[in-house]
Short mmCIF file of C-alpha atoms in Angstrom, two decimals:
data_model
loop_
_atom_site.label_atom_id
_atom_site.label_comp_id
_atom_site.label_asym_id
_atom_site.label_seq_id
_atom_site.Cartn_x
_atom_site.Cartn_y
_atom_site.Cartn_z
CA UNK A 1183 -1.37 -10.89 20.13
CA UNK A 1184 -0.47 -7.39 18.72
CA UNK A 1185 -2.20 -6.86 15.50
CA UNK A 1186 1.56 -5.84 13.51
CA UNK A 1187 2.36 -9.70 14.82
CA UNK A 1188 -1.25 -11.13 13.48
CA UNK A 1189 -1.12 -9.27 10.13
CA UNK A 1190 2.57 -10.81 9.54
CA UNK A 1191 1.56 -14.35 10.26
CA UNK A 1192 -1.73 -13.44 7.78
CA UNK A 1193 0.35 -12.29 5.10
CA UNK A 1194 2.64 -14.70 6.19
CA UNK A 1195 0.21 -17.75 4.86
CA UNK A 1196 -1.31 -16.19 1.80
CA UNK A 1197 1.68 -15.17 0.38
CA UNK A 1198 1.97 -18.47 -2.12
CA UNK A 1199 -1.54 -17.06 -3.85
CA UNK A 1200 -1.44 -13.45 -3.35
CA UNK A 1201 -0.93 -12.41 -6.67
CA UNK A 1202 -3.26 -14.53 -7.99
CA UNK A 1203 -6.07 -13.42 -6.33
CA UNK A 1204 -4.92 -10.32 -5.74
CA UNK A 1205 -5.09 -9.84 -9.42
CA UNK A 1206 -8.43 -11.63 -9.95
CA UNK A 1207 -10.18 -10.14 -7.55
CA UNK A 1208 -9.53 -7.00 -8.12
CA UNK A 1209 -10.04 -7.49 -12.44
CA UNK A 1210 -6.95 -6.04 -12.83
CA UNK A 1211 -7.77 -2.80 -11.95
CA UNK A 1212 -5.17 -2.52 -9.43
CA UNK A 1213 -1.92 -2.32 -11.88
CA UNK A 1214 -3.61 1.15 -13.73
CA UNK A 1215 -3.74 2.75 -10.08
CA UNK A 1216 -0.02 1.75 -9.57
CA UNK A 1217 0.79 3.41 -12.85
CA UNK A 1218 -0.53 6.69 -11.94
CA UNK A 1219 0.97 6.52 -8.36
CA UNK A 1220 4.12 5.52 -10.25
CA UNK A 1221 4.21 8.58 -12.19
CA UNK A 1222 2.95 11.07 -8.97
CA UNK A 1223 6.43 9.63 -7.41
CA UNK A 1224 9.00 9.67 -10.37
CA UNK A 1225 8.34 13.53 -11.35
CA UNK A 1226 11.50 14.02 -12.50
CA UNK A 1227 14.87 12.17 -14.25
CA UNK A 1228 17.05 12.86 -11.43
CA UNK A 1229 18.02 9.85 -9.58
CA UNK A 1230 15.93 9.22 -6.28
CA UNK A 1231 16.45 7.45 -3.00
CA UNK A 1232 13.15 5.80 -2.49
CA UNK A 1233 11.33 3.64 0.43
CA UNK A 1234 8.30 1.30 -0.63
CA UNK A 1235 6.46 0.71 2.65
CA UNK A 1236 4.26 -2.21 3.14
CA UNK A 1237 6.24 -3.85 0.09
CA UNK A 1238 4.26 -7.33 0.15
CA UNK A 1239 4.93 -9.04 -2.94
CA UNK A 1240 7.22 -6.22 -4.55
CA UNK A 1241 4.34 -5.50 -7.41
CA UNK A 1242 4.75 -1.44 -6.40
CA UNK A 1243 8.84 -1.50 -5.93
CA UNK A 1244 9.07 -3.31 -9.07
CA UNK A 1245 6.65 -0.59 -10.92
CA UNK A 1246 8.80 2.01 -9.48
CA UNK A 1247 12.17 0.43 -9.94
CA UNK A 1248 11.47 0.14 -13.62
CA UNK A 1249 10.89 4.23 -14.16
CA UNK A 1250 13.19 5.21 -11.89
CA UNK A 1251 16.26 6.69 -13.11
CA UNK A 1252 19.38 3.99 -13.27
CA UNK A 1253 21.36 5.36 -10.58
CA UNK A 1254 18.06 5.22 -8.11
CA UNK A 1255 18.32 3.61 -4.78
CA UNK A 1256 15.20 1.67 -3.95
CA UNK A 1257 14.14 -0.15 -0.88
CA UNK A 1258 10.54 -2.28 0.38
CA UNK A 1259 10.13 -3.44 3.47
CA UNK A 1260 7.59 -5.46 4.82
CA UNK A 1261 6.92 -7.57 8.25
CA UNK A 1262 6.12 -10.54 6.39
CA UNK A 1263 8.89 -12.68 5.02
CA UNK A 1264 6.69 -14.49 3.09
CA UNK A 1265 5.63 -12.25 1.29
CA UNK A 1266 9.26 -10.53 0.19
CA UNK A 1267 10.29 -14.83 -0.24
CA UNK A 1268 7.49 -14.00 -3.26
CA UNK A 1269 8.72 -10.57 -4.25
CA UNK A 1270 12.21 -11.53 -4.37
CA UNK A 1271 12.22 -13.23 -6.69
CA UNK A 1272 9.79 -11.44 -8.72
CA UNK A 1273 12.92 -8.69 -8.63
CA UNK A 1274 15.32 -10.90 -9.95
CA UNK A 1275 12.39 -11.70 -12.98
CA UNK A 1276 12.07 -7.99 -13.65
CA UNK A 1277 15.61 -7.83 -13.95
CA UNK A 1278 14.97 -4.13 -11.59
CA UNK A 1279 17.17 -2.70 -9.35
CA UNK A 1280 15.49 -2.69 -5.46
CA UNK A 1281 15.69 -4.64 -2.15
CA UNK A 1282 13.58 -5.70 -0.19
CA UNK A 1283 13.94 -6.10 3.84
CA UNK A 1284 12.37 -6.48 6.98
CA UNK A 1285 11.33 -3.17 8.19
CA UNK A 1286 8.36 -1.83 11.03
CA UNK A 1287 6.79 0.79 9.54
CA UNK A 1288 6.12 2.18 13.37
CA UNK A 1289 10.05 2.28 14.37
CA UNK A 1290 11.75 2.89 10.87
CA UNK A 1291 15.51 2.31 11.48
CA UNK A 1292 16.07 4.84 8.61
CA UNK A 1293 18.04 7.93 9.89
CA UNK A 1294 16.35 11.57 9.44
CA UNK A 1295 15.95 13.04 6.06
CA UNK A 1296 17.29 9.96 4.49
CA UNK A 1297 14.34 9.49 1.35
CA UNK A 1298 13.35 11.88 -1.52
CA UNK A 1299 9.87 9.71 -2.32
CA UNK A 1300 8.28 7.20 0.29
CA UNK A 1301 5.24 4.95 -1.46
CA UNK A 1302 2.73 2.51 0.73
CA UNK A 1303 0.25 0.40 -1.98
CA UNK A 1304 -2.69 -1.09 0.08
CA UNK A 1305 -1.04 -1.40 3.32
CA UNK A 1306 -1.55 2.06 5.57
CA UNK A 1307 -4.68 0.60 6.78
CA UNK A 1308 -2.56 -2.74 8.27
CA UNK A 1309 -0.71 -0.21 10.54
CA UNK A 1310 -0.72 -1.15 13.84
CA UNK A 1311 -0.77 2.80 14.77
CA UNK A 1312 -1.70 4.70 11.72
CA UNK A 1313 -0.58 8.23 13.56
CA UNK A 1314 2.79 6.66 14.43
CA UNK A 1315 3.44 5.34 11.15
CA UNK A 1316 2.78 8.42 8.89
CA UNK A 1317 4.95 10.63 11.53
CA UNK A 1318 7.15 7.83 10.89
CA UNK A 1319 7.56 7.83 6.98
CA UNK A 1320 8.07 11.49 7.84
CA UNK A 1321 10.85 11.71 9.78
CA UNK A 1322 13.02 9.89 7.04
CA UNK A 1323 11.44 11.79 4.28
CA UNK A 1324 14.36 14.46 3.38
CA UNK A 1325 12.36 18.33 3.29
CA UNK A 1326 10.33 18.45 0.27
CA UNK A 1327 10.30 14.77 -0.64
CA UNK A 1328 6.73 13.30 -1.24
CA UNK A 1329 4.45 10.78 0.77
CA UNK A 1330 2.23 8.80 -2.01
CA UNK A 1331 -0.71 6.22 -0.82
CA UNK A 1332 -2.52 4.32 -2.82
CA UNK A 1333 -5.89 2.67 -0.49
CA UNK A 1334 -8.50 0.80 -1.01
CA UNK A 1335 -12.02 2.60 -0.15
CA UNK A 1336 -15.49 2.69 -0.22
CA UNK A 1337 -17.22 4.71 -2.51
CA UNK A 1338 -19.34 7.27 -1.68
CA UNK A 1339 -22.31 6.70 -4.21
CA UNK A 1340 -25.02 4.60 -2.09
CA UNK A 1341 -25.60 2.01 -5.45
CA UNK A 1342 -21.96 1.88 -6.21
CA UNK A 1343 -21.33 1.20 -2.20
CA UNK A 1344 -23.99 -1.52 -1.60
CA UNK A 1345 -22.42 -3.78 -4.89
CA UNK A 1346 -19.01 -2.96 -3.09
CA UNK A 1347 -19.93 -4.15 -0.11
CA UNK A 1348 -21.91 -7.42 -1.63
CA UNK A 1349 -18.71 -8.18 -3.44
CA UNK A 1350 -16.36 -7.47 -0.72
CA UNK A 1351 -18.31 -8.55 2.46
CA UNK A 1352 -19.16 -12.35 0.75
CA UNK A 1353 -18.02 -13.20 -2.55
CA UNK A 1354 -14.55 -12.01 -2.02
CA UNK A 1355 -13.87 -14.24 1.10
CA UNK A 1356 -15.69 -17.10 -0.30
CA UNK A 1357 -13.59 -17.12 -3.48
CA UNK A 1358 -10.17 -15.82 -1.36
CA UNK A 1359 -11.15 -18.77 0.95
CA UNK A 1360 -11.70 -21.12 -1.50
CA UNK A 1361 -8.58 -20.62 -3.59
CA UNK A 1362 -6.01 -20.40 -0.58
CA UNK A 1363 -7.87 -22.19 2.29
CA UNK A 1364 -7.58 -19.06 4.56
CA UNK A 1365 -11.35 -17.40 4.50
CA UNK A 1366 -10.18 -15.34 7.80
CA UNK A 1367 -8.05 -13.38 5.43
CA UNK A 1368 -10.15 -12.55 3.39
CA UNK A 1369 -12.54 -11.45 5.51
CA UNK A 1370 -9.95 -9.40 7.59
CA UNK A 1371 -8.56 -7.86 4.07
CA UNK A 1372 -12.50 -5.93 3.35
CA UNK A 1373 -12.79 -5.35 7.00
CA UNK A 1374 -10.04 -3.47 7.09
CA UNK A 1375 -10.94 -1.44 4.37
CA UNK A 1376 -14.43 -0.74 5.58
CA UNK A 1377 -12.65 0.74 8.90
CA UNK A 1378 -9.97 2.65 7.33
CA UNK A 1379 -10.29 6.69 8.13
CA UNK A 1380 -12.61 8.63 5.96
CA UNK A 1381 -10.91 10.78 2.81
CA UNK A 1382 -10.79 14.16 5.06
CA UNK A 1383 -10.24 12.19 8.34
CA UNK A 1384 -7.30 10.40 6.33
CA UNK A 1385 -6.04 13.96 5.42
CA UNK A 1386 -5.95 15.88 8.87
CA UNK A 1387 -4.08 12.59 10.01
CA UNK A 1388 -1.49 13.26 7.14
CA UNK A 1389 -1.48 17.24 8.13
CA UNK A 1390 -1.21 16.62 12.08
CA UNK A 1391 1.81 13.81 11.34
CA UNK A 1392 4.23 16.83 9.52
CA UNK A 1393 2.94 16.78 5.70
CA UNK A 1394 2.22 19.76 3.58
CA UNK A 1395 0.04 20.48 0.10
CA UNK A 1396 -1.46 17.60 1.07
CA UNK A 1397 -3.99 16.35 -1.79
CA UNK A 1398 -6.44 13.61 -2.90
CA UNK A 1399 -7.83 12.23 -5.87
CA UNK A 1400 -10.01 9.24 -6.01
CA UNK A 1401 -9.88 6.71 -8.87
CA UNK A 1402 -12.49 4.21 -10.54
CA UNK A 1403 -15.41 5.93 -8.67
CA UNK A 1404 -13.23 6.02 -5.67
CA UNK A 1405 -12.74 2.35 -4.82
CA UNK A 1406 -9.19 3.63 -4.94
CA UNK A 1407 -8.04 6.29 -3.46
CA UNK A 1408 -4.66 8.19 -3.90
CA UNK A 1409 -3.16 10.48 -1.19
CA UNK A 1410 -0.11 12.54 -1.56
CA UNK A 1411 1.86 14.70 0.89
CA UNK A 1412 5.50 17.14 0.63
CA UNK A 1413 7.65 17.47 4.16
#
């Protein structure tokens, strides 16, 4: 099985208790690092046509939606359906204006120079083909529209890295498996994160797929990790 098809049906089954763990695992942190992507990708009061890659749950396009200016058109797409089930109506909560869709990341059925901002929270490492993906996102970025990604990382201090990995290699699957009855996901989700490209390997991928003034900033002793790019 391809891994785009394996990471749908993952997301696929935790999508009832995402949030909820999402949110307790992670203390919380996780909706201050939206904020400050939010504000990297609305710069301005103009309205923008934006994409939300890797939408999940819709807590980014919803955080966007809601600083955007009114006449903004703003998309997510996702592979998992049950996942956007969850986010939809989550939109129709906020009372924002976006929509959500299916949508490959890989094959992006977007034509050229169609978005001024493109943002992907937590989900460049589930790319199938990272390369493919980020020359993806920008081909349908219009010339001098942004790339912002938000990741999950490890940080580089070796005490602050071996509590990371203690937390996230066994306590987080034990409690993510405990609470939705799917431990393989959770194990999978810190994996994934452990194997993700490097801060300056991340980069040269970013340069080599078309972006520009490409920069980096790492937040909360860089568990986080914030990467933006101009076409």
């Amino acid at each position: 099985m391809a891994k785009k098809e394996k990471i749908k049906n993952l997301f696929d089954n935790i999508a009832p208790d995402y949030d909820k763990l999402n949110h307790i695992l992670s203390l919380n942190i996780d909706k201050g690092w939206r904020r400050k992507a939010v504000r990297e990708i609305i710069d301005n009061d103009a309205p923008l046509s934006i994409l939300d890659v890797a939408c999940g749950t819709g807590d980014f396009t919803i955080e966007i939606a809601r600083k955007a200016a009114k006449e903004s058109n703003i998309k997510g797409i996702d592979l998992s359906e049950g996942m956007m089930s969850v986010g939809r109506e989550k939109i129709k909560s906020a009372g924002v204006n976006a929509t959500l869709e299916y949508g490959d990341c890989e094959s992006l059925s977007y034509s050229n120079n169609t978005f001024d901002r493109i943002s992907v929270g937590f989900g460049v490492r589930n790319f199938e083909h990272l390369d493919v993906g980020l020359k993806e996102m920008c081909r349908v970025l219009k010339p001098g529209g942004k790339l912002v990604i938000l990741e999950l990382s490890v940080p580089s201090n070796p005490i602050l890295r071996w509590c990371y990995k203690l937390y996230f290699l066994n306590i987080l699957p034990a409690i993510g498996g405990i609470v939705s009855g799917n431990r393989g996901a959770y194990q999978y989700l810190p994996a994934s994160v452990l194997h993700f490209p490097t801060p300056d390997k991340f980069i040269k991928m970013m340069h080599e797929a078309g972006f520009a003034k490409v920069k980096h900033k790492a937040l909360t002793f860089g568990i986080c990790r914030m990467y933006v790019g101009v076409k």
